[in-house]
PDB file of C-alpha atoms and ligand atoms in Angstrom:
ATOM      1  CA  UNK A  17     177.062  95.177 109.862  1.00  0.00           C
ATOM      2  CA  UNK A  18     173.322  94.333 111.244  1.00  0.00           C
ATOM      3  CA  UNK A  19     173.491  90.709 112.716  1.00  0.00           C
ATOM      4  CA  UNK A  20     171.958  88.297 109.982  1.00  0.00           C
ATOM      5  CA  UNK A  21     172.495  84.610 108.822  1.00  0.00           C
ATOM      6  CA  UNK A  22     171.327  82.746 105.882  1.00  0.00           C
ATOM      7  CA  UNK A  23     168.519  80.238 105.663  1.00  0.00           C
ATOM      8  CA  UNK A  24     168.657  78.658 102.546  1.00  0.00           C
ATOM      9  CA  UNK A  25     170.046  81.420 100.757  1.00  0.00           C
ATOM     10  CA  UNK A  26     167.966  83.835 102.288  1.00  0.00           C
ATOM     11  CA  UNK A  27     168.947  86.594 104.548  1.00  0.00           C
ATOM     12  CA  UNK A  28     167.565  86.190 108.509  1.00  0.00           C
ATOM     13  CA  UNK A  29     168.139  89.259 110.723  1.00  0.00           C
ATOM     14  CA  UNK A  30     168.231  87.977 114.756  1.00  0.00           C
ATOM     15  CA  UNK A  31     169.158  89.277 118.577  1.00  0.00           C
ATOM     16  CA  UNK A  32     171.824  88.791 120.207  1.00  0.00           C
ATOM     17  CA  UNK A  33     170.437  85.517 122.539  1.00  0.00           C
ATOM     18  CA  UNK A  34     167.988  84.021 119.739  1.00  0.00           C
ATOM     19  CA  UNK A  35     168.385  80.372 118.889  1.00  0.00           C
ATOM     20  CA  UNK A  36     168.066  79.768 114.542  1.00  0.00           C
ATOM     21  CA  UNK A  37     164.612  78.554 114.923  1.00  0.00           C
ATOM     22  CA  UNK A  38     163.895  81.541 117.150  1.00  0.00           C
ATOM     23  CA  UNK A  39     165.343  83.879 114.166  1.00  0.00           C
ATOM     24  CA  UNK A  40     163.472  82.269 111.452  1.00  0.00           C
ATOM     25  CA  UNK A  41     159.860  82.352 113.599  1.00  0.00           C
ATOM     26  CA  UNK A  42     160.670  86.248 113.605  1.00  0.00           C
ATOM     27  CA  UNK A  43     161.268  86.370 110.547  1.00  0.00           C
ATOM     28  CA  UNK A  44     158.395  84.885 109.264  1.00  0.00           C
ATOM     29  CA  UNK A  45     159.404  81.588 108.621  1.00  0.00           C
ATOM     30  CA  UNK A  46     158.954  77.748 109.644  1.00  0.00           C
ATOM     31  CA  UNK A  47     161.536  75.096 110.419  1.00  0.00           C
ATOM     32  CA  UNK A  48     159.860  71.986 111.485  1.00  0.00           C
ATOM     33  CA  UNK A  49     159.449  71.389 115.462  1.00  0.00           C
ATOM     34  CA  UNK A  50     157.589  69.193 117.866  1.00  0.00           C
ATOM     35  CA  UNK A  51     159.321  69.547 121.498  1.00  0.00           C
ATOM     36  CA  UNK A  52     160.035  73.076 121.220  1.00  0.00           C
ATOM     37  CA  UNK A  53     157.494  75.463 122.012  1.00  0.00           C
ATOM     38  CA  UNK A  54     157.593  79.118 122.444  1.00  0.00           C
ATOM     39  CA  UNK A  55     156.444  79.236 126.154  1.00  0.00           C
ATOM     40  CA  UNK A  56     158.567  77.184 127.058  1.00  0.00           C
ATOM     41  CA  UNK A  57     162.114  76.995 125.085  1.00  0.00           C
ATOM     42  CA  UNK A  58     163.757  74.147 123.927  1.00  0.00           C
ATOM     43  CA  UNK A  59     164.024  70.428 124.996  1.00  0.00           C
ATOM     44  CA  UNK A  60     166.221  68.503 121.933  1.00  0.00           C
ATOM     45  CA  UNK A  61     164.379  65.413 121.790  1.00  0.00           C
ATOM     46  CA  UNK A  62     162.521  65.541 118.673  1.00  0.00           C
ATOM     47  CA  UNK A  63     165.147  66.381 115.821  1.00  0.00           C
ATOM     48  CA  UNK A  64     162.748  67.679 114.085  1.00  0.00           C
ATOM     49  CA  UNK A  65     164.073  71.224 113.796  1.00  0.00           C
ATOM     50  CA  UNK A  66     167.345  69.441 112.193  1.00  0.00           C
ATOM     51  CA  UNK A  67     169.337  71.491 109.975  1.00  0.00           C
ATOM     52  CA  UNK A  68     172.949  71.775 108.274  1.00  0.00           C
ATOM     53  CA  UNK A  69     175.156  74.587 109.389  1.00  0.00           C
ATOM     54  CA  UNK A  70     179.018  74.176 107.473  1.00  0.00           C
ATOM     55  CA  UNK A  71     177.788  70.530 106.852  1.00  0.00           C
ATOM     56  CA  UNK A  72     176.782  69.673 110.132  1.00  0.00           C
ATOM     57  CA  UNK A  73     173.459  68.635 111.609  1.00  0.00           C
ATOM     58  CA  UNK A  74     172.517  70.617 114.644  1.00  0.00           C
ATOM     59  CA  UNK A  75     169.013  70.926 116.070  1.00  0.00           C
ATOM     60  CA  UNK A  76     167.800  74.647 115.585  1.00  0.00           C
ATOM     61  CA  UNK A  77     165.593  74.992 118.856  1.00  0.00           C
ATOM     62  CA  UNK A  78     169.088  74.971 120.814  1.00  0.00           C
ATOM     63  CA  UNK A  79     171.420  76.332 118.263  1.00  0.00           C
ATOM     64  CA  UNK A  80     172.268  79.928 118.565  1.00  0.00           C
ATOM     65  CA  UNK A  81     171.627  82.038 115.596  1.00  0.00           C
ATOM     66  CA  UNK A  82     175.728  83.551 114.551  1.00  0.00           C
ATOM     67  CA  UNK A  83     176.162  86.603 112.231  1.00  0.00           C
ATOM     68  CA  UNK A  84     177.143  84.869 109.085  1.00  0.00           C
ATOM     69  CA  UNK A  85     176.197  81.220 108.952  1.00  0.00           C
ATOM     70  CA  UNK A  86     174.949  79.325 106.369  1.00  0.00           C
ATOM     71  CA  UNK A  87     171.720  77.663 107.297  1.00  0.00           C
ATOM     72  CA  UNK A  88     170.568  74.778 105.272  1.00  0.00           C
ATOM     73  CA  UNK A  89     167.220  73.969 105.979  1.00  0.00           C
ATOM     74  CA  UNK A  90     164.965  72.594 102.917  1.00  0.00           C
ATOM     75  CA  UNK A  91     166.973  70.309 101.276  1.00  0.00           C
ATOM     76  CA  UNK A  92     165.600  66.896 100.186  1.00  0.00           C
ATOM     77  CA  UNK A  93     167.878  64.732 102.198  1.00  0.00           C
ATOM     78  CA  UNK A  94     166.998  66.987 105.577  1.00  0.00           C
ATOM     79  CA  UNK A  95     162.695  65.925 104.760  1.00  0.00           C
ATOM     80  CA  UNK A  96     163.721  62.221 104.386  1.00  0.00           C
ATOM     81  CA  UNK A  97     165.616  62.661 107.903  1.00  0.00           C
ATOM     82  CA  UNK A  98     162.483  64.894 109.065  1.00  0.00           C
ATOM     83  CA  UNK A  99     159.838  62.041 107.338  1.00  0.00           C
ATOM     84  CA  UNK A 100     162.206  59.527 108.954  1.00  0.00           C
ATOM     85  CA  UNK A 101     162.082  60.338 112.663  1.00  0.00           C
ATOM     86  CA  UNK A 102     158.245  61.061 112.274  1.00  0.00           C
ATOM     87  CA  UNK A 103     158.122  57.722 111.262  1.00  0.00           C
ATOM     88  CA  UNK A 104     159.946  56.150 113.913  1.00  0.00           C
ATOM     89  CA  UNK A 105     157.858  58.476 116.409  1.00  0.00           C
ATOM     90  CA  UNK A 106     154.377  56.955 115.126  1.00  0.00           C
ATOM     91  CA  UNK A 107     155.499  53.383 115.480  1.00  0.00           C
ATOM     92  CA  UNK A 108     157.414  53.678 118.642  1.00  0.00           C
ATOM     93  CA  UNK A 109     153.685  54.408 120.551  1.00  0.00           C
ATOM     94  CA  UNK A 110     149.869  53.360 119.055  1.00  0.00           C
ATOM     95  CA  UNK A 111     148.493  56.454 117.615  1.00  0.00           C
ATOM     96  CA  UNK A 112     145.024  55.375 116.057  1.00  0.00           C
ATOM     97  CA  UNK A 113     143.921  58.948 114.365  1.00  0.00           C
ATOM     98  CA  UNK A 114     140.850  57.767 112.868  1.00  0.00           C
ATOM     99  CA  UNK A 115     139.667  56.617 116.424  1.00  0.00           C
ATOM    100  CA  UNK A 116     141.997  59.797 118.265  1.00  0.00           C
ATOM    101  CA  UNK A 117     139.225  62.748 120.209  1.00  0.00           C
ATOM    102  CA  UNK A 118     142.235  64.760 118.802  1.00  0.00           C
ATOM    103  CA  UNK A 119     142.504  64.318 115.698  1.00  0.00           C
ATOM    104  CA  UNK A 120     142.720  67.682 113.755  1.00  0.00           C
ATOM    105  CA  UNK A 121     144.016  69.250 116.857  1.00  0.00           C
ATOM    106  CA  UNK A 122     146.858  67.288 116.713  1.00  0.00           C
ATOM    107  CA  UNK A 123     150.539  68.661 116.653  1.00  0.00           C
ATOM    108  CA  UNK A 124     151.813  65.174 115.211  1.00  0.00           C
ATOM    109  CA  UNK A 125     149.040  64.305 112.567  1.00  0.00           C
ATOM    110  CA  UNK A 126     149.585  67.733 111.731  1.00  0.00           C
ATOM    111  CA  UNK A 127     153.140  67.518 110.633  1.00  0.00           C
ATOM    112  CA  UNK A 128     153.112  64.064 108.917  1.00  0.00           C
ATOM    113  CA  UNK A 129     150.617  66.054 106.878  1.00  0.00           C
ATOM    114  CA  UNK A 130     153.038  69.024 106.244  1.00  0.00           C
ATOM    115  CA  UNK A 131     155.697  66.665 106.096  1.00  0.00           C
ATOM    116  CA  UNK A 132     153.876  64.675 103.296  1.00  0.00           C
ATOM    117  CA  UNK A 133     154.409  61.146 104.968  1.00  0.00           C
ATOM    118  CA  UNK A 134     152.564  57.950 103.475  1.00  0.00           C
ATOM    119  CA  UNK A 135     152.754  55.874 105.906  1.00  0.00           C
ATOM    120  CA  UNK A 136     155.051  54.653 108.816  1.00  0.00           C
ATOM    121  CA  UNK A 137     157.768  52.562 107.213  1.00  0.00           C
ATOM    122  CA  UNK A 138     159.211  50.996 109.976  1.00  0.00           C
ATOM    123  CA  UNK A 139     157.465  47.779 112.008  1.00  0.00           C
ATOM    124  CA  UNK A 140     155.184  48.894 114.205  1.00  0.00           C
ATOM    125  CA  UNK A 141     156.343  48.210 117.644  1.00  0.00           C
ATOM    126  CA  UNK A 142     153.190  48.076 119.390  1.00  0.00           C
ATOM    127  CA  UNK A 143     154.062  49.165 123.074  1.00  0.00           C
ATOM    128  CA  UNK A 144     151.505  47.800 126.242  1.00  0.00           C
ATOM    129  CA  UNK A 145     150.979  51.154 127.916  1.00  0.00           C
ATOM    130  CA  UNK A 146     149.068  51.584 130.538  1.00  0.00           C
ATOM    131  CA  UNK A 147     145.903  54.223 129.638  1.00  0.00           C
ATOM    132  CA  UNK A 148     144.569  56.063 133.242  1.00  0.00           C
ATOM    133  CA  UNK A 149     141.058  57.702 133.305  1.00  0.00           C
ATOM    134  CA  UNK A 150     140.972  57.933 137.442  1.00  0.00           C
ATOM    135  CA  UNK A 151     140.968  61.669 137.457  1.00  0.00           C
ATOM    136  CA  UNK A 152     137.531  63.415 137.755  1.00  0.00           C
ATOM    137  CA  UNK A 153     138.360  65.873 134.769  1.00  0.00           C
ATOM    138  CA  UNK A 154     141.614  64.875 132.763  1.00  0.00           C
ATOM    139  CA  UNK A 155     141.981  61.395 130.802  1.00  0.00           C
ATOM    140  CA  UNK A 156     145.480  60.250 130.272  1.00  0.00           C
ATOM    141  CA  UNK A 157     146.287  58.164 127.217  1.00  0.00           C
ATOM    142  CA  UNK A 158     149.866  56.906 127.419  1.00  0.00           C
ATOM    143  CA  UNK A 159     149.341  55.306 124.186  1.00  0.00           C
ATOM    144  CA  UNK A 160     149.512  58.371 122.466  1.00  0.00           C
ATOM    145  CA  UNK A 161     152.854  59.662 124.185  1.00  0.00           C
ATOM    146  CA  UNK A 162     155.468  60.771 122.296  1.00  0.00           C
ATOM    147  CA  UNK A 163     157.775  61.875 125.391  1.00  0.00           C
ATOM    148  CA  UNK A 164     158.219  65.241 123.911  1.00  0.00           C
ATOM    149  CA  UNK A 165     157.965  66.720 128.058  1.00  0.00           C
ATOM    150  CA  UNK A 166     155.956  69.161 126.865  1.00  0.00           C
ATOM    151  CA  UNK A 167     153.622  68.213 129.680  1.00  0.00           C
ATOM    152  CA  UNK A 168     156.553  67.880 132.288  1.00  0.00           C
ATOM    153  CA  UNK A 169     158.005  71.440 131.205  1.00  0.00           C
ATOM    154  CA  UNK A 170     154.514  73.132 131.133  1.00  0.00           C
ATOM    155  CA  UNK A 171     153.710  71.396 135.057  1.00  0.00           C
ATOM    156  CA  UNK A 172     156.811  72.588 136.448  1.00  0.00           C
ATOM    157  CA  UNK A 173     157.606  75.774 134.772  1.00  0.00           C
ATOM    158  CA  UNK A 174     154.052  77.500 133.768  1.00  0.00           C
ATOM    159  CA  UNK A 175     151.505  75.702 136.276  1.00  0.00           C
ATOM    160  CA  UNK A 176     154.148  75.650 139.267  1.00  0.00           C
ATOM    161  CA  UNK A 177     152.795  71.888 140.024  1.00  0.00           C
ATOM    162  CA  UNK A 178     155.536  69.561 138.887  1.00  0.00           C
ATOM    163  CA  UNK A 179     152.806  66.485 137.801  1.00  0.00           C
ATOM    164  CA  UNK A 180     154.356  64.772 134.997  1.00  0.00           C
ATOM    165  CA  UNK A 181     157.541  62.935 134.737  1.00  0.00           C
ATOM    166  CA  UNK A 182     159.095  60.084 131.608  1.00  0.00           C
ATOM    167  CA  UNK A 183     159.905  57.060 134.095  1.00  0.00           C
ATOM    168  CA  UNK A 184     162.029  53.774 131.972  1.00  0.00           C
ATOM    169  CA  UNK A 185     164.384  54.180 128.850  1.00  0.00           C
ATOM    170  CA  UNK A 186     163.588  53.939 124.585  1.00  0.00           C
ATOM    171  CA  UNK A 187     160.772  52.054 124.017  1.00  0.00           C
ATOM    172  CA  UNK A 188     160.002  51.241 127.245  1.00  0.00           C
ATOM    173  CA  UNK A 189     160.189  55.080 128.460  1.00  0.00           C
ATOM    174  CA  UNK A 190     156.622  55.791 129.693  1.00  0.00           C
ATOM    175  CA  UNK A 191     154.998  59.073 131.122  1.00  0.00           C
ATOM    176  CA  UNK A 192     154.607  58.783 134.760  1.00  0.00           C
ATOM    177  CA  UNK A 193     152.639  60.893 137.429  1.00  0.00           C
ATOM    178  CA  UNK A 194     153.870  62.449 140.436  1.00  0.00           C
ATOM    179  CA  UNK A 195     151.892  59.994 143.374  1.00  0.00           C
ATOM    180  CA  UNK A 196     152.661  57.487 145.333  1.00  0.00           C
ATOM    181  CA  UNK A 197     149.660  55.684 143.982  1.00  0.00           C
ATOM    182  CA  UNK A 198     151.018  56.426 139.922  1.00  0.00           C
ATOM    183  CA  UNK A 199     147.021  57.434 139.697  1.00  0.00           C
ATOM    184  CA  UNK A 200     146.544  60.697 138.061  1.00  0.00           C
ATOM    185  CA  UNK A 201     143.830  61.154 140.512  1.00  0.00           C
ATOM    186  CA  UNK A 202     146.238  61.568 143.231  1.00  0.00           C
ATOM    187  CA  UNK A 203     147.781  64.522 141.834  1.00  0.00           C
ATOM    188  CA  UNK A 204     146.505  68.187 141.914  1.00  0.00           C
ATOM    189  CA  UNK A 205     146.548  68.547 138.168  1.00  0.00           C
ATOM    190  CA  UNK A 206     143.485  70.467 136.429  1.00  0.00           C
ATOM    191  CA  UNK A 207     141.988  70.641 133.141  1.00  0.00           C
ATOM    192  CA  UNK A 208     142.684  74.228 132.958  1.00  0.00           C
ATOM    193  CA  UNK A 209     146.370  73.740 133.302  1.00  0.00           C
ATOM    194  CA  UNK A 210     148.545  74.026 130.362  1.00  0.00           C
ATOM    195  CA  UNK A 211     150.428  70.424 130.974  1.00  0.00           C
ATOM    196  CA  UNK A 212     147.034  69.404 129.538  1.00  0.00           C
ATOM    197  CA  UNK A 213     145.962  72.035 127.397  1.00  0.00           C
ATOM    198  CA  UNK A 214     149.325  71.818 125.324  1.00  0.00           C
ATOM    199  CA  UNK A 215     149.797  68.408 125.139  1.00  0.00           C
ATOM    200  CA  UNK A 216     150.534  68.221 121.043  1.00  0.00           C
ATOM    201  CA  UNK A 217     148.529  64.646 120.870  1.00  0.00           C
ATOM    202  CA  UNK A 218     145.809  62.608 122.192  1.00  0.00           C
ATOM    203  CA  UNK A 219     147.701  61.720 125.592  1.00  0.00           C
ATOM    204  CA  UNK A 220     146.573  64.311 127.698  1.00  0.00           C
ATOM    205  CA  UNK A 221     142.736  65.169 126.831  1.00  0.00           C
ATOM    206  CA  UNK A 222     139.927  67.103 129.274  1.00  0.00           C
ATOM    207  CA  UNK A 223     136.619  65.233 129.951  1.00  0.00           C
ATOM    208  CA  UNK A 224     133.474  65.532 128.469  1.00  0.00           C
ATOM    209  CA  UNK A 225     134.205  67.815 125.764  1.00  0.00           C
ATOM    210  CA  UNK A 226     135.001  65.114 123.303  1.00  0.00           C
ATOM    211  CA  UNK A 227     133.485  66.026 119.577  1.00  0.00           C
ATOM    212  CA  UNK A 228     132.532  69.433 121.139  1.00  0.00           C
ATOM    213  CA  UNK A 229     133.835  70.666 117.939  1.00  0.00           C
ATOM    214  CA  UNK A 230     132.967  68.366 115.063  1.00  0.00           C
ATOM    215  CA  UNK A 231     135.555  67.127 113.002  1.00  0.00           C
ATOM    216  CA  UNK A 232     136.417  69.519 110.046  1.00  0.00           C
ATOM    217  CA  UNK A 233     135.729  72.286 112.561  1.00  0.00           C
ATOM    218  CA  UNK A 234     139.678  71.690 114.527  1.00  0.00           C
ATOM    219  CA  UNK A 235     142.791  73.966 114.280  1.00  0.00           C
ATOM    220  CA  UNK A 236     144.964  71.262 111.224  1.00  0.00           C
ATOM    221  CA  UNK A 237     141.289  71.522 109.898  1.00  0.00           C
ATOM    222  CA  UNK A 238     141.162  74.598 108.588  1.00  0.00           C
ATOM    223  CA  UNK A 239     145.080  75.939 109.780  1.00  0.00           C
ATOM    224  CA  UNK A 240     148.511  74.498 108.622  1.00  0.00           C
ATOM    225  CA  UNK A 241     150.616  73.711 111.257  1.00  0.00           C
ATOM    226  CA  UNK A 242     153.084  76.710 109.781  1.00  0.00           C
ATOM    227  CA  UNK A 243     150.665  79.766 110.093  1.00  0.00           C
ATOM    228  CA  UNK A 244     149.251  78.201 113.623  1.00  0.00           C
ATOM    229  CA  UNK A 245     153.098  78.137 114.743  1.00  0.00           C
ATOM    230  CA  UNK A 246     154.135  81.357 113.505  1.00  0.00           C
ATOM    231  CA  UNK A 247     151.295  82.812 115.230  1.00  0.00           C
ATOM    232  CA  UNK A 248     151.903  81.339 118.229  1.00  0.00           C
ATOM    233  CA  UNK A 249     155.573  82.391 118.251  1.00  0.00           C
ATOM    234  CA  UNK A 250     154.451  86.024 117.362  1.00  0.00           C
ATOM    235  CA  UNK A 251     151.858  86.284 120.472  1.00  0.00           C
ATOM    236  CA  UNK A 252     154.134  85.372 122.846  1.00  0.00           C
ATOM    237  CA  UNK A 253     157.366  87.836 121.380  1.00  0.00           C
ATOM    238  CA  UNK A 254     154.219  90.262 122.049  1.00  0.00           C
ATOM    239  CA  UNK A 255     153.401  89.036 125.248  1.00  0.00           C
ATOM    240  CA  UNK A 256     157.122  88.561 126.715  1.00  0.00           C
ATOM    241  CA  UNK A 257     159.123  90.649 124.052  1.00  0.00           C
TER     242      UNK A 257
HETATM  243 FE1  LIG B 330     164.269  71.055 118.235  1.00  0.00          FE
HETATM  244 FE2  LIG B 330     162.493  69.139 118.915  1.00  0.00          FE
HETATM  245  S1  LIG B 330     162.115  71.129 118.174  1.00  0.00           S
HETATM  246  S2  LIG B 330     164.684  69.029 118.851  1.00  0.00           S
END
């Protein structure tokens, strides 16, 4: 017997190592996720990629994909959850996207527009975070954190720099920079390096190149967030296998 699981009913071949999200991106399909990316694995912070397997919740970027299971995925009570923790993501920081250089290229206005959300539901907390523009080349709006590491990950593990680190806890958690000064000028990060280029919001943005493309011309402006995932996720099972 081939190994396969069920997503909603549906049969999902995987290998022997894949995670369920990792399974369902092969096959062609989309589960909902913000921290995990396919360059660099999974982190289990957002709980976005929530689904049920035998009743219980587990997140699918760390879950590994067993012959057999039952994978419930796109049920109405797992969006509300999905809607919900969006929701607690956009008040927990200040995310302006009418007034954002990233809006349409934007991982998280991109899925509260997949996920259909109407607004943010819970009080807005308003965190004081500190914004730095000291580096040359690379503007740093902590404002528009959402502690998803992807920038910590990408520094350590792709660019070999370790610049980026989440100092404090909850709301006050803030993204902090690896000098003694705390001044992102003091680092050796670049706007080449892919702790910038895949920050999924506004925080981490390159230098005079904003409106370079207009708006209505950006990736969520002509792409879902579904076919620019899956193709992601196919290029690098090309690239790495
Ligand atoms: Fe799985 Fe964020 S994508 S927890």
């Amino acid at each position: 017997m081939s190994n396969t699981f069920f997503l909603d009913g549906l049969e999902i071949p995987f290998r022997e190592g894949q995670t369920v999200l990792e399974a369902v991106l092969s096959a062609g399909r989309y589960i909902p996720h913000l921290c995990w990316r396919p360059q660099l694995g999974p982190h289990s912070s957002c709980r976005l990629c929530t689904v049920i397997i035998s009743g219980r919740p587990f997140s699918s970027c760390t879950q590994p994909a067993m012959k057999g299971q039952q994978v419930e995925c796109d049920t109405s009570e797992l969006h509300d959850l999905r809607r919900a923790v969006l929701q607690m993501i956009f008040v927990e920081g200040n995310h302006y996207c009418p007034s954002c250089e990233e809006s349409g290229n934007c991982r998280l206005q991109a899925m509260a527009y997949h996920l259909g959300l109407q607004d943010n539901h819970f009080p807005q907390q308003f965190p004081i975070r500190e914004r730095d523009s000291s580096h040359p080349d690379v503007n740093m709006d902590r404002d528009r954190c959402i502690r998803c590491e992807i920038c910590v990950r990408a520094s350590r593990y792709l660019d070999g720099k370790n610049v980026f680190g989440i100092h404090g806890r909850g709301i006050k958690s803030n993204l902090a920079v690896n000098a003694p000064s705390g001044l992102l000028k003091d680092t050796d990060v670049a706007a080449e390096d892919q702790a910038v280029t895949m920050c999924p919001t506004g925080c981490l943005t390159v230098k005079r190149v904003g409106f370079k493309v207009p708006i209505g011309e950006r990736i969520f402006d002509k792409e879902t967030i579904v076919s620019v995932a899956l193709k992601e996720f196919r290029d690098e099972e090309v690239a790495h296998g």
